[in-house]
PDB file of C-alpha atoms in Angstrom:
ATOM      1  CA  MET A  28      21.650  10.378  34.302  1.00 45.00           C
ATOM      2  CA  VAL A  29      19.296  10.091  31.457  1.00 47.00           C
ATOM      3  CA  THR A  30      20.497   6.768  29.469  1.00 51.00           C
ATOM      4  CA  ALA A  31      18.920   6.316  25.308  1.00 50.00           C
ATOM      5  CA  GLY A  32      17.007   3.546  26.518  1.00 50.00           C
ATOM      6  CA  GLN A  33      14.808   5.726  28.713  1.00 61.00           C
ATOM      7  CA  SER A  34      11.409   7.432  27.436  1.00 89.00           C
ATOM      8  CA  GLU A  35      11.387  10.082  25.599  1.00 90.00           C
ATOM      9  CA  GLU A  36       8.327  11.735  27.701  1.00 91.00           C
ATOM     10  CA  LEU A  37      10.986  10.754  30.792  1.00 93.00           C
ATOM     11  CA  VAL A  38      14.292  12.679  28.793  1.00 94.00           C
ATOM     12  CA  ILE A  39      12.021  15.459  27.772  1.00 94.00           C
ATOM     13  CA  ASN A  40      10.653  16.327  31.091  1.00 93.00           C
ATOM     14  CA  ARG A  41      14.233  16.055  32.322  1.00 94.00           C
ATOM     15  CA  ILE A  42      15.166  19.022  30.007  1.00 94.00           C
ATOM     16  CA  LEU A  43      12.088  21.303  30.998  1.00 93.00           C
ATOM     17  CA  LYS A  44      13.307  20.696  34.712  1.00 93.00           C
ATOM     18  CA  GLY A  45      16.981  21.976  33.596  1.00 92.00           C
ATOM     19  CA  ASP A  46      18.378  19.008  32.205  1.00 93.00           C
ATOM     20  CA  LYS A  47      20.127  20.678  29.528  1.00 91.00           C
ATOM     21  CA  SER A  48      22.453  17.662  28.677  1.00 92.00           C
ATOM     22  CA  ALA A  49      19.598  15.080  28.224  1.00 94.00           C
ATOM     23  CA  PHE A  50      18.956  16.970  25.119  1.00 95.00           C
ATOM     24  CA  SER A  51      21.707  15.527  23.489  1.00 94.00           C
ATOM     25  CA  ILE A  52      19.678  12.067  23.626  1.00 94.00           C
ATOM     26  CA  LEU A  53      16.940  13.901  21.512  1.00 95.00           C
ATOM     27  CA  VAL A  54      19.705  14.506  18.967  1.00 96.00           C
ATOM     28  CA  LYS A  55      21.021  11.839  18.696  1.00 95.00           C
ATOM     29  CA  LYS A  56      17.720   9.791  18.372  1.00 95.00           C
ATOM     30  CA  TYR A  57      16.623  12.371  15.617  1.00 97.00           C
ATOM     31  CA  GLN A  58      19.479  13.718  14.009  1.00 97.00           C
ATOM     32  CA  ASP A  59      19.657  11.420  11.030  1.00 97.00           C
ATOM     33  CA  TYR A  60      15.782  11.608  10.024  1.00 96.00           C
ATOM     34  CA  VAL A  61      15.784  15.168  10.657  1.00 97.00           C
ATOM     35  CA  PHE A  62      19.703  15.696   8.463  1.00 97.00           C
ATOM     36  CA  THR A  63      17.574  13.688   5.354  1.00 95.00           C
ATOM     37  CA  LEU A  64      15.046  15.326   5.180  1.00 95.00           C
ATOM     38  CA  VAL A  65      16.468  17.986   4.747  1.00 95.00           C
ATOM     39  CA  LEU A  66      19.001  17.162   2.585  1.00 93.00           C
ATOM     40  CA  ARG A  67      16.223  16.305   0.900  1.00 89.00           C
ATOM     41  CA  PHE A  68      14.735  20.001   0.297  1.00 87.00           C
ATOM     42  CA  THR A  69      18.221  20.937  -0.056  1.00 88.00           C
ATOM     43  CA  ASN A  70      20.637  19.038  -1.986  1.00 84.00           C
ATOM     44  CA  ASN A  71      23.430  20.281  -0.166  1.00 89.00           C
ATOM     45  CA  ARG A  72      25.309  18.830   2.409  1.00 93.00           C
ATOM     46  CA  GLU A  73      26.499  22.027   4.149  1.00 93.00           C
ATOM     47  CA  ASP A  74      23.052  23.865   4.198  1.00 92.00           C
ATOM     48  CA  ALA A  75      21.549  20.713   5.232  1.00 95.00           C
ATOM     49  CA  GLU A  76      23.972  20.488   8.029  1.00 95.00           C
ATOM     50  CA  GLU A  77      22.866  24.283   9.090  1.00 94.00           C
ATOM     51  CA  ILE A  78      19.633  23.443   8.322  1.00 95.00           C
ATOM     52  CA  ALA A  79      19.247  20.823  10.987  1.00 97.00           C
ATOM     53  CA  GLN A  80      21.241  22.371  13.536  1.00 96.00           C
ATOM     54  CA  ASP A  81      18.632  25.084  13.644  1.00 95.00           C
ATOM     55  CA  VAL A  82      15.867  22.927  13.757  1.00 96.00           C
ATOM     56  CA  PHE A  83      16.612  21.396  16.948  1.00 96.00           C
ATOM     57  CA  VAL A  84      17.711  24.714  18.611  1.00 95.00           C
ATOM     58  CA  LYS A  85      14.131  25.820  17.465  1.00 95.00           C
ATOM     59  CA  ALA A  86      13.060  22.074  19.115  1.00 96.00           C
ATOM     60  CA  TYR A  87      14.822  22.951  22.126  1.00 95.00           C
ATOM     61  CA  ARG A  88      13.570  26.906  22.943  1.00 94.00           C
ATOM     62  CA  SER A  89      10.086  25.598  21.954  1.00 94.00           C
ATOM     63  CA  LEU A  90      10.121  22.939  23.871  1.00 95.00           C
ATOM     64  CA  ALA A  91       7.675  24.056  26.555  1.00 93.00           C
ATOM     65  CA  ASP A  92       4.794  24.319  23.835  1.00 93.00           C
ATOM     66  CA  PHE A  93       5.050  20.426  22.903  1.00 93.00           C
ATOM     67  CA  ARG A  94       2.018  18.478  24.359  1.00 86.00           C
ATOM     68  CA  GLY A  95       2.502  15.193  23.623  1.00 87.00           C
ATOM     69  CA  ASP A  96      -0.584  15.316  21.575  1.00 88.00           C
ATOM     70  CA  SER A  97       1.403  14.033  18.557  1.00 92.00           C
ATOM     71  CA  LYS A  98       4.951  12.042  18.737  1.00 94.00           C
ATOM     72  CA  PHE A  99       7.362  13.400  19.160  1.00 95.00           C
ATOM     73  CA  SER A 100       8.750  12.321  16.024  1.00 96.00           C
ATOM     74  CA  THR A 101       5.753  14.157  14.303  1.00 97.00           C
ATOM     75  CA  TRP A 102       6.645  17.292  16.153  1.00 97.00           C
ATOM     76  CA  ILE A 103      10.127  17.393  15.052  1.00 97.00           C
ATOM     77  CA  PHE A 104       9.189  16.456  11.521  1.00 97.00           C
ATOM     78  CA  THR A 105       7.001  19.290  11.338  1.00 96.00           C
ATOM     79  CA  ILE A 106       9.449  21.933  12.474  1.00 97.00           C
ATOM     80  CA  THR A 107      12.019  20.672   9.580  1.00 97.00           C
ATOM     81  CA  ARG A 108       9.258  21.353   7.117  1.00 95.00           C
ATOM     82  CA  THR A 109       8.448  24.663   7.825  1.00 95.00           C
ATOM     83  CA  THR A 110      12.484  25.408   8.603  1.00 95.00           C
ATOM     84  CA  CYS A 111      13.571  24.477   5.126  1.00 93.00           C
ATOM     85  CA  LEU A 112      10.493  26.130   4.474  1.00 91.00           C
ATOM     86  CA  SER A 113      11.842  29.933   5.586  1.00 90.00           C
ATOM     87  CA  PHE A 114      15.080  29.123   4.340  1.00 86.00           C
ATOM     88  CA  LEU A 115      14.269  28.331   0.806  1.00 82.00           C
ATOM     89  CA  ARG A 116      12.137  30.753   0.905  1.00 83.00           C
ATOM     90  CA  LYS A 117      15.010  33.247   2.273  1.00 79.00           C
ATOM     91  CA  LYS A 118      17.879  32.247   0.080  1.00 74.00           C
ATOM     92  CA  LYS A 119      15.498  31.879  -3.480  1.00 64.00           C
ATOM     93  CA  LEU A 120      17.133  29.076  -3.989  1.00 52.00           C
ATOM     94  CA  ASP A 121      15.143  29.214  -7.289  1.00 50.00           C
ATOM     95  CA  THR A 122      16.492  25.964  -8.561  1.00 49.00           C
ATOM     96  CA  ILE A 123      15.162  23.311  -5.975  1.00 52.00           C
ATOM     97  CA  SER A 124      11.438  23.639  -6.409  1.00 54.00           C
ATOM     98  CA  LEU A 125       9.142  21.498  -4.119  1.00 57.00           C
ATOM     99  CA  ASP A 126       7.107  20.334  -7.152  1.00 59.00           C
ATOM    100  CA  ASN A 127       9.494  19.907  -9.939  1.00 59.00           C
ATOM    101  CA  GLU A 128      11.836  16.913 -10.304  1.00 63.00           C
ATOM    102  CA  ARG A 129      15.123  17.183  -9.808  1.00 60.00           C
ATOM    103  CA  THR A 130      16.965  16.175 -13.340  1.00 48.00           C
ATOM    104  CA  GLY A 131      20.096  17.634 -14.996  1.00 41.00           C
ATOM    105  CA  LEU A 132      22.216  18.100 -12.158  1.00 40.00           C
ATOM    106  CA  GLN A 133      21.234  14.052 -10.600  1.00 43.00           C
ATOM    107  CA  ILE A 134      22.105  12.395 -13.565  1.00 38.00           C
ATOM    108  CA  GLY A 135      25.337  14.499 -14.118  1.00 37.00           C
ATOM    109  CA  ASN A 136      26.417  13.171 -11.010  1.00 41.00           C
ATOM    110  CA  LEU A 137      25.215   9.597 -11.659  1.00 40.00           C
ATOM    111  CA  GLU A 138      27.288   9.417 -15.069  1.00 38.00           C
ATOM    112  CA  SER A 139      30.502  10.679 -13.215  1.00 36.00           C
ATOM    113  CA  GLY A 140      29.666   8.416 -10.291  1.00 38.00           C
ATOM    114  CA  PHE A 141      28.988   5.378 -12.632  1.00 37.00           C
ATOM    115  CA  GLY A 142      31.471   6.115 -14.869  1.00 39.00           C
ATOM    116  CA  ALA A 143      34.791   5.200 -13.186  1.00 39.00           C
ATOM    117  CA  ASN A 144      33.916   1.864 -11.371  1.00 46.00           C
ATOM    118  CA  GLY A 145      30.945   0.728 -13.848  1.00 42.00           C
ATOM    119  CA  ILE A 146      27.413   0.464 -13.137  1.00 46.00           C
ATOM    120  CA  GLU A 147      27.597  -2.710 -11.698  1.00 46.00           C
ATOM    121  CA  GLN A 148      29.497  -2.036  -9.007  1.00 42.00           C
ATOM    122  CA  LYS A 149      27.580  -0.016  -7.323  1.00 52.00           C
ATOM    123  CA  SER A 150      24.771  -0.963  -4.383  1.00 67.00           C
ATOM    124  CA  LYS A 151      20.946  -1.041  -4.597  1.00 71.00           C
ATOM    125  CA  HIS A 152      21.427   1.580  -1.772  1.00 74.00           C
ATOM    126  CA  MET A 153      23.137   3.616  -3.875  1.00 78.00           C
ATOM    127  CA  MET A 154      20.635   3.233  -6.980  1.00 81.00           C
ATOM    128  CA  LEU A 155      17.687   3.958  -5.079  1.00 83.00           C
ATOM    129  CA  ASN A 156      19.295   6.976  -3.024  1.00 83.00           C
ATOM    130  CA  ASN A 157      20.120   8.623  -6.695  1.00 84.00           C
ATOM    131  CA  ALA A 158      16.428   7.821  -7.689  1.00 88.00           C
ATOM    132  CA  ILE A 159      14.984   9.162  -4.922  1.00 90.00           C
ATOM    133  CA  SER A 160      17.511  12.606  -4.920  1.00 87.00           C
ATOM    134  CA  MET A 161      16.181  12.741  -8.612  1.00 91.00           C
ATOM    135  CA  LEU A 162      12.239  13.400  -6.979  1.00 93.00           C
ATOM    136  CA  SER A 163      10.993  16.961  -6.021  1.00 92.00           C
ATOM    137  CA  ALA A 164      11.798  17.580  -2.621  1.00 90.00           C
ATOM    138  CA  ASP A 165       7.967  16.943  -2.193  1.00 91.00           C
ATOM    139  CA  ASP A 166       8.492  13.507  -3.390  1.00 95.00           C
ATOM    140  CA  SER A 167      11.351  12.319  -1.598  1.00 93.00           C
ATOM    141  CA  GLN A 168      10.053  13.839   1.981  1.00 93.00           C
ATOM    142  CA  VAL A 169       6.818  11.699   1.573  1.00 96.00           C
ATOM    143  CA  LEU A 170       8.813   9.102   1.308  1.00 96.00           C
ATOM    144  CA  ASN A 171      10.894   9.483   3.828  1.00 94.00           C
ATOM    145  CA  LEU A 172       8.520  10.165   6.345  1.00 96.00           C
ATOM    146  CA  PHE A 173       6.415   7.323   5.084  1.00 97.00           C
ATOM    147  CA  TYR A 174       9.315   4.811   5.150  1.00 96.00           C
ATOM    148  CA  GLN A 175      11.654   5.911   7.202  1.00 94.00           C
ATOM    149  CA  GLY A 176      10.052   7.921   9.450  1.00 95.00           C
ATOM    150  CA  ASP A 177       7.219   5.794  10.714  1.00 94.00           C
ATOM    151  CA  GLN A 178       4.777   8.344   9.859  1.00 97.00           C
ATOM    152  CA  SER A 179       1.015   7.560   9.241  1.00 96.00           C
ATOM    153  CA  LEU A 180      -0.804   9.023   6.626  1.00 96.00           C
ATOM    154  CA  ASP A 181      -2.286  11.301   9.128  1.00 96.00           C
ATOM    155  CA  GLU A 182       0.381  12.331  10.577  1.00 97.00           C
ATOM    156  CA  ILE A 183       2.396  13.373   6.985  1.00 97.00           C
ATOM    157  CA  GLY A 184      -1.152  15.818   6.960  1.00 97.00           C
ATOM    158  CA  LYS A 185      -0.045  17.173   9.934  1.00 96.00           C
ATOM    159  CA  ILE A 186       3.735  17.835   8.866  1.00 96.00           C
ATOM    160  CA  MET A 187       2.870  18.627   5.469  1.00 95.00           C
ATOM    161  CA  ARG A 188      -0.487  20.291   6.549  1.00 95.00           C
ATOM    162  CA  LEU A 189      -2.636  18.545   3.833  1.00 96.00           C
ATOM    163  CA  ASP A 190      -5.528  16.033   3.892  1.00 96.00           C
ATOM    164  CA  PRO A 191      -4.626  12.890   4.561  1.00 95.00           C
ATOM    165  CA  ASN A 192      -6.287  11.676   1.781  1.00 93.00           C
ATOM    166  CA  THR A 193      -4.096  14.102  -0.110  1.00 95.00           C
ATOM    167  CA  VAL A 194      -0.987  12.428   1.013  1.00 96.00           C
ATOM    168  CA  LYS A 195      -2.294   9.175   0.406  1.00 94.00           C
ATOM    169  CA  VAL A 196      -2.283  10.156  -3.433  1.00 93.00           C
ATOM    170  CA  LYS A 197       1.161  12.380  -2.959  1.00 95.00           C
ATOM    171  CA  LEU A 198       2.628   8.825  -2.093  1.00 96.00           C
ATOM    172  CA  TYR A 199       1.108   6.924  -4.808  1.00 94.00           C
ATOM    173  CA  ARG A 200       2.452   9.317  -7.435  1.00 94.00           C
ATOM    174  CA  ALA A 201       6.024   9.237  -5.608  1.00 96.00           C
ATOM    175  CA  ARG A 202       6.030   5.585  -5.732  1.00 94.00           C
ATOM    176  CA  GLN A 203       4.848   5.621  -9.326  1.00 91.00           C
ATOM    177  CA  ARG A 204       7.593   8.397  -9.968  1.00 93.00           C
ATOM    178  CA  LEU A 205      10.254   6.407  -8.313  1.00 93.00           C
ATOM    179  CA  LYS A 206       9.826   3.219 -10.409  1.00 88.00           C
ATOM    180  CA  ASP A 207       9.683   5.285 -13.441  1.00 89.00           C
ATOM    181  CA  LYS A 208      12.890   6.915 -12.621  1.00 89.00           C
ATOM    182  CA  MET A 209      14.430   3.428 -11.742  1.00 86.00           C
ATOM    183  CA  GLU A 210      13.369   1.845 -15.090  1.00 84.00           C
ATOM    184  CA  LYS A 211      14.671   4.298 -17.123  1.00 86.00           C
ATOM    185  CA  HIS A 212      18.016   4.804 -15.194  1.00 83.00           C
ATOM    186  CA  PHE A 213      18.459   1.264 -13.498  1.00 78.00           C
ATOM    187  CA  SER A 214      16.702  -1.428 -15.682  1.00 76.00           C
ATOM    188  CA  HIS A 215      18.935  -3.241 -15.272  1.00 72.00           C
ATOM    189  CA  GLU A 216      19.074  -3.781 -11.765  1.00 69.00           C
ATOM    190  CA  LEU A 217      15.361  -3.176 -11.379  1.00 67.00           C
ATOM    191  CA  ARG A 218      14.806  -6.319 -13.256  1.00 67.00           C
ATOM    192  CA  GLU A 219      17.106  -8.539 -10.943  1.00 66.00           C
ATOM    193  CA  ILE A 220      15.134  -6.888  -7.595  1.00 61.00           C
ATOM    194  CA  TYR A 221      12.166  -7.909  -9.482  1.00 59.00           C
ATOM    195  CA  MET A 222      13.162 -11.031 -10.042  1.00 59.00           C
ATOM    196  CA  GLY A 223      14.315 -11.351  -6.515  1.00 53.00           C
TER     197      GLY A 223
ATOM    198  CA  MET B  20       2.522   4.561 -16.231  1.00 42.00           C
ATOM    199  CA  SER B  21       1.285   1.698 -16.784  1.00 45.00           C
ATOM    200  CA  CYS B  22       1.357  -1.807 -16.820  1.00 44.00           C
ATOM    201  CA  VAL B  23       0.049  -2.799 -20.279  1.00 43.00           C
ATOM    202  CA  LYS B  24       1.553  -0.241 -22.574  1.00 44.00           C
ATOM    203  CA  TYR B  25       0.590  -2.657 -25.742  1.00 44.00           C
ATOM    204  CA  ILE B  26      -2.822  -2.462 -27.394  1.00 48.00           C
ATOM    205  CA  TRP B  27      -3.278  -3.162 -30.849  1.00 52.00           C
ATOM    206  CA  VAL B  28      -6.672  -1.900 -32.506  1.00 54.00           C
ATOM    207  CA  ARG B  29      -6.294  -2.171 -36.797  1.00 55.00           C
ATOM    208  CA  GLY B  30      -7.270   1.552 -38.209  1.00 58.00           C
ATOM    209  CA  ASN B  31      -9.065   2.945 -35.591  1.00 63.00           C
ATOM    210  CA  LYS B  32      -7.045   5.711 -33.574  1.00 63.00           C
ATOM    211  CA  LYS B  33      -9.684   6.932 -31.537  1.00 62.00           C
ATOM    212  CA  LEU B  34     -11.432   3.524 -30.254  1.00 61.00           C
ATOM    213  CA  LEU B  35      -7.134   2.478 -29.565  1.00 61.00           C
ATOM    214  CA  GLN B  36      -7.052   5.889 -27.484  1.00 64.00           C
ATOM    215  CA  GLU B  37     -10.435   5.450 -25.966  1.00 64.00           C
ATOM    216  CA  ILE B  38      -9.355   2.071 -25.107  1.00 60.00           C
ATOM    217  CA  ILE B  39      -5.820   3.253 -23.754  1.00 61.00           C
ATOM    218  CA  PHE B  40      -7.260   5.892 -21.684  1.00 63.00           C
ATOM    219  CA  LYS B  41     -10.149   3.194 -20.310  1.00 62.00           C
ATOM    220  CA  LYS B  42      -7.143   0.788 -19.770  1.00 63.00           C
ATOM    221  CA  ASP B  43      -5.041   3.073 -17.608  1.00 70.00           C
ATOM    222  CA  THR B  44      -7.109   4.247 -15.740  1.00 71.00           C
ATOM    223  CA  MET B  45      -8.247   1.065 -14.754  1.00 71.00           C
ATOM    224  CA  ASP B  46      -3.993   0.170 -14.156  1.00 82.00           C
ATOM    225  CA  GLN B  47      -4.265   2.994 -11.771  1.00 84.00           C
ATOM    226  CA  GLU B  48      -7.232   1.834 -10.008  1.00 87.00           C
ATOM    227  CA  MET B  49      -5.681  -1.570  -9.658  1.00 92.00           C
ATOM    228  CA  GLU B  50      -1.976  -0.164  -8.593  1.00 92.00           C
ATOM    229  CA  ILE B  51      -4.262   2.029  -6.351  1.00 91.00           C
ATOM    230  CA  LEU B  52      -5.491  -0.757  -4.466  1.00 93.00           C
ATOM    231  CA  ILE B  53      -2.501  -3.204  -5.033  1.00 95.00           C
ATOM    232  CA  TRP B  54      -0.481  -0.593  -2.990  1.00 94.00           C
ATOM    233  CA  ASP B  55      -3.074  -0.205  -0.505  1.00 94.00           C
ATOM    234  CA  PHE B  56      -3.181  -3.715  -0.113  1.00 96.00           C
ATOM    235  CA  ILE B  57       0.883  -3.682   0.792  1.00 96.00           C
ATOM    236  CA  ASP B  58       0.202  -0.886   3.344  1.00 95.00           C
ATOM    237  CA  GLY B  59      -2.439  -2.756   4.831  1.00 93.00           C
ATOM    238  CA  ARG B  60      -5.251  -0.529   4.428  1.00 91.00           C
ATOM    239  CA  THR B  61      -7.689  -2.833   2.307  1.00 91.00           C
ATOM    240  CA  GLY B  62     -10.928  -3.418   4.149  1.00 91.00           C
ATOM    241  CA  SER B  63     -11.891  -7.030   4.431  1.00 92.00           C
ATOM    242  CA  GLN B  64     -13.859  -7.297   1.674  1.00 92.00           C
ATOM    243  CA  GLU B  65     -11.538  -5.603  -0.581  1.00 92.00           C
ATOM    244  CA  LYS B  66      -8.268  -7.557   0.780  1.00 94.00           C
ATOM    245  CA  ASP B  67     -10.068 -10.749   0.030  1.00 95.00           C
ATOM    246  CA  PHE B  68     -10.731  -9.093  -4.415  1.00 95.00           C
ATOM    247  CA  VAL B  69      -7.133  -8.610  -4.061  1.00 95.00           C
ATOM    248  CA  ILE B  70      -5.826 -11.896  -3.227  1.00 96.00           C
ATOM    249  CA  LYS B  71      -8.376 -13.182  -5.124  1.00 96.00           C
ATOM    250  CA  GLN B  72      -7.159 -11.202  -8.545  1.00 95.00           C
ATOM    251  CA  ILE B  73      -2.940 -11.480  -7.592  1.00 95.00           C
ATOM    252  CA  ALA B  74      -4.051 -15.261  -7.487  1.00 96.00           C
ATOM    253  CA  GLU B  75      -5.615 -15.769 -10.552  1.00 95.00           C
ATOM    254  CA  ASP B  76      -4.968 -12.623 -13.103  1.00 94.00           C
ATOM    255  CA  PRO B  77      -1.090 -12.269 -14.239  1.00 93.00           C
ATOM    256  CA  LEU B  78      -1.634  -9.061 -14.805  1.00 92.00           C
ATOM    257  CA  TRP B  79      -2.180  -8.008 -10.664  1.00 93.00           C
ATOM    258  CA  LYS B  80       0.262 -10.609  -9.860  1.00 94.00           C
ATOM    259  CA  ALA B  81       3.070  -8.718 -11.808  1.00 92.00           C
ATOM    260  CA  CYS B  82       2.091  -5.346 -10.961  1.00 92.00           C
ATOM    261  CA  TYR B  83       1.763  -7.049  -7.588  1.00 94.00           C
ATOM    262  CA  LEU B  84       5.388  -8.568  -7.889  1.00 93.00           C
ATOM    263  CA  GLN B  85       6.820  -5.135  -8.987  1.00 89.00           C
ATOM    264  CA  GLN B  86       5.051  -2.955  -6.460  1.00 92.00           C
ATOM    265  CA  LEU B  87       6.803  -5.116  -3.068  1.00 94.00           C
ATOM    266  CA  GLY B  88       9.725  -5.045  -4.588  1.00 89.00           C
ATOM    267  CA  ILE B  89      10.040  -0.879  -4.527  1.00 90.00           C
ATOM    268  CA  HIS B  90       7.626  -1.065  -1.246  1.00 94.00           C
ATOM    269  CA  ASP B  91      10.680  -3.654  -0.369  1.00 91.00           C
ATOM    270  CA  MET B  92      13.249  -1.505  -0.924  1.00 89.00           C
ATOM    271  CA  LEU B  93      12.205   1.514  -0.241  1.00 92.00           C
ATOM    272  CA  LYS B  94      11.907   0.244   3.801  1.00 92.00           C
ATOM    273  CA  LYS B  95      16.009  -0.645   3.395  1.00 87.00           C
ATOM    274  CA  VAL B  96      16.568   2.862   2.213  1.00 88.00           C
ATOM    275  CA  GLU B  97      19.254   4.299   4.370  1.00 87.00           C
ATOM    276  CA  LEU B  98      19.134   7.343   6.248  1.00 92.00           C
ATOM    277  CA  GLU B  99      21.778  10.171   5.311  1.00 92.00           C
ATOM    278  CA  MET B 100      24.060  11.001   8.028  1.00 94.00           C
ATOM    279  CA  PRO B 101      25.551  14.390   9.509  1.00 95.00           C
ATOM    280  CA  SER B 102      29.014  15.553  10.785  1.00 93.00           C
ATOM    281  CA  LEU B 103      30.845  13.545  13.753  1.00 90.00           C
ATOM    282  CA  ARG B 104      30.485  17.290  15.843  1.00 91.00           C
ATOM    283  CA  PHE B 105      26.673  17.596  14.866  1.00 93.00           C
ATOM    284  CA  SER B 106      25.188  17.268  18.238  1.00 89.00           C
ATOM    285  CA  LYS B 107      27.999  18.873  19.699  1.00 88.00           C
ATOM    286  CA  ASN B 108      27.573  22.108  18.033  1.00 88.00           C
ATOM    287  CA  ILE B 109      24.254  22.156  18.498  1.00 90.00           C
ATOM    288  CA  MET B 110      24.868  21.127  23.064  1.00 88.00           C
ATOM    289  CA  GLU B 111      27.794  23.456  22.802  1.00 83.00           C
ATOM    290  CA  GLY B 112      26.910  26.303  20.629  1.00 73.00           C
ATOM    291  CA  ASN B 113      23.199  26.790  20.995  1.00 61.00           C
ATOM    292  CA  CYS B 114      21.349  25.020  23.827  1.00 57.00           C
TER     293      CYS B 114
END
């Protein structure tokens, strides 16, 4: 029996030896990370769930190709990104650009969300997630990979097929854009955060 | 986005533009250096320089506190969760 406490390497070996059930440990460990990354691309939970499932199926089927020369998380996040890109190409979701910021729809959502209960009742978490969802898919993915995915600039470079210096610039710009969004849409809350 | 937004040069638009450009570039360099410091990517000399600037220059201090606030918040962003059946679907359906 493989438990959640066992090392990834051991879990992977068990799967490769035919213990299919051990794969559920990897799914449970990474499902939120993968789902969040995908959601940053699609902005649609149903699509995100479908793509995220596809990511895990691909990971399972090509697990023998994982040589352990990178972290498993870097490997699965690379599959996540390529799966997202091919999904977007297939669906031709022109409205979801990798480079362009998403403003109209998100601002509409914000207004409807805040209208009923008042902006004061919204948590900082909601505010930040809303601000992140206004960024381009690329910006929000860089932030997610760096802060939640615990990936270094080199690792993000591998995932996004970019030079680490380019990733550094992207990360800098993404944080600046996030700050701008928050200053524009949540200036009151931001002031409270800055004041501690 | 610049930390210094207000510069006043009376009656000289071109000079004002040049100063704003230079100031923006300097601000950008400062912001990048501060991000490097927060991310732990500065060498020892750079680190000492940033610490000194933050201690002595109110502009540096303000920028540092602002960026640290964003950094701390980003660390606390919660992940989105798929439906409860997500892992079951994968294990039952395709693996």
